[in-house]
Tab-separated table of C-alpha atoms in Angstrom:
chain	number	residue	atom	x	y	z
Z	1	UNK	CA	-176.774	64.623	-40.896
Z	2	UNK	CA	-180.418	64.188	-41.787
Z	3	UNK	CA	-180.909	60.734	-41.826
Z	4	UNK	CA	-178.374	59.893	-38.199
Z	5	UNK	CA	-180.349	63.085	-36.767
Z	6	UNK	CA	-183.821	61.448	-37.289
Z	7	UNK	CA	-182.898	58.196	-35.482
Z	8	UNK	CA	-183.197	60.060	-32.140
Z	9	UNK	CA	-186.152	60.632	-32.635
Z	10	UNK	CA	-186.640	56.672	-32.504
Z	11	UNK	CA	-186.175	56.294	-29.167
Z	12	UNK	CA	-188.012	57.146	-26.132
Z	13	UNK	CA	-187.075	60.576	-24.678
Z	14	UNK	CA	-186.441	58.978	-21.370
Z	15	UNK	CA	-182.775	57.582	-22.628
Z	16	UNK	CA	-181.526	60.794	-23.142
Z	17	UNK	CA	-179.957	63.109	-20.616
Z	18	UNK	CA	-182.096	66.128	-19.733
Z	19	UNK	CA	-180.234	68.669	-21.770
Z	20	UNK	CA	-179.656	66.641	-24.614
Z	21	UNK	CA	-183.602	66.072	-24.705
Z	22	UNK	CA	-184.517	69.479	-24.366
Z	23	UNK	CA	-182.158	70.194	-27.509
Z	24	UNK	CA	-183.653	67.353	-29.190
Z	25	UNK	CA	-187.179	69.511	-28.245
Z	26	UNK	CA	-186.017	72.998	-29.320
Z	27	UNK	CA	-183.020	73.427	-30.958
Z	28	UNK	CA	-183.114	70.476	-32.914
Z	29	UNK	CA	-187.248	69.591	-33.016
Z	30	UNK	CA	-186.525	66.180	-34.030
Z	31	UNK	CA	-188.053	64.753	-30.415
Z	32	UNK	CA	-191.276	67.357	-31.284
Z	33	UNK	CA	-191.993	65.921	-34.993
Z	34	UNK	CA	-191.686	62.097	-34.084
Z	35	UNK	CA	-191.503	61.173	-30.080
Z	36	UNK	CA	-194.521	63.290	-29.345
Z	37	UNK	CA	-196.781	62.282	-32.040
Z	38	UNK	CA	-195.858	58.815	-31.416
Z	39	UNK	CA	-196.816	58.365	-28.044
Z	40	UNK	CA	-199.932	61.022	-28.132
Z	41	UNK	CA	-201.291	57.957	-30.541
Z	42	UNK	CA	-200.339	55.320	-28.194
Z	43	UNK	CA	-202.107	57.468	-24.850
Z	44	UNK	CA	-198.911	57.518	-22.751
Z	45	UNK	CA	-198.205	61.585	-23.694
Z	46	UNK	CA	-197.084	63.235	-20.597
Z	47	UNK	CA	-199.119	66.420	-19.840
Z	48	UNK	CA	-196.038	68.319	-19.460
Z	49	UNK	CA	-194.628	67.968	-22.957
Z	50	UNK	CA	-197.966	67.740	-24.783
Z	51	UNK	CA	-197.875	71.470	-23.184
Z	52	UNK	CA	-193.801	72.048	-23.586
Z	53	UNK	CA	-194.404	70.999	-27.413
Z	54	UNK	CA	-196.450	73.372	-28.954
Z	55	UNK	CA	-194.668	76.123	-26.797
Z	56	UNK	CA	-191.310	74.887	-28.334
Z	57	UNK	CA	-192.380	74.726	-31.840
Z	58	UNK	CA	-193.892	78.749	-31.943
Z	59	UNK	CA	-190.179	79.662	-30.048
Z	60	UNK	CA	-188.587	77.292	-32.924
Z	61	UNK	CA	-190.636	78.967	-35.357
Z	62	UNK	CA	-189.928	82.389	-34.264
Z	63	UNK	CA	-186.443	81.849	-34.214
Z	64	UNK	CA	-186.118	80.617	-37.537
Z	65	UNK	CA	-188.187	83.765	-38.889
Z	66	UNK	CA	-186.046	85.959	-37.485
Z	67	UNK	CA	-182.759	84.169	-38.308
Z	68	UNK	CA	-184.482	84.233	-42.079
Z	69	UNK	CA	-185.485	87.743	-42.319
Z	70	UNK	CA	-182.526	88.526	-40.758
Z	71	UNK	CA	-180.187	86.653	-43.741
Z	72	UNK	CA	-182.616	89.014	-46.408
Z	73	UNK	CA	-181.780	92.369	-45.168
Z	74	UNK	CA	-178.316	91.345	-45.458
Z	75	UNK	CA	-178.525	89.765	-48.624
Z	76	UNK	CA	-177.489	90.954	-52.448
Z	77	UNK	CA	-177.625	89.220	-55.313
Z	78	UNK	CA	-174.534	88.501	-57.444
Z	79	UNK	CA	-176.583	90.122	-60.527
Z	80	UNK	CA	-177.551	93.423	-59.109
């Protein structure tokens, strides 16, 4: 799953259908770690997603905290 999931991020965002993009963006921040980089260093970054992308990565990040401290109220240890 890692390394097929990564290749989307080798392509330009364009080819993908809107939702699957916006997945790509937020559920999945492959499109966020390599697309945007990528074309903020070759000056074609659209406005829009150098603003969408930092948005997306606090949600992302939020997410995953809660999902996470979520898990450790609900976890015990095999030992105790």
């Amino acid at each position: 799953f890692g390394d097929d999931s990564i290749r989307f991020g080798s392509y330009p965002m364009s080819i993908y259908p809107k939702f699957f993009a916006l997945l790509l963006i937020s559920v999945l921040p492959i499109l966020l770690v390599i697309y945007v980089p990528a074309t903020a260093f070759m000056g074609v970054l659209d406005y829009k997603l150098a603003i969408l992308s930092p948005i997306m990565a606090v949600v992302t990040w939020k997410i995953s905290q809660f999902v996470w401290e979520k898990g450790l109220k609900q976890y015990s240890s095999a030992s105790s």
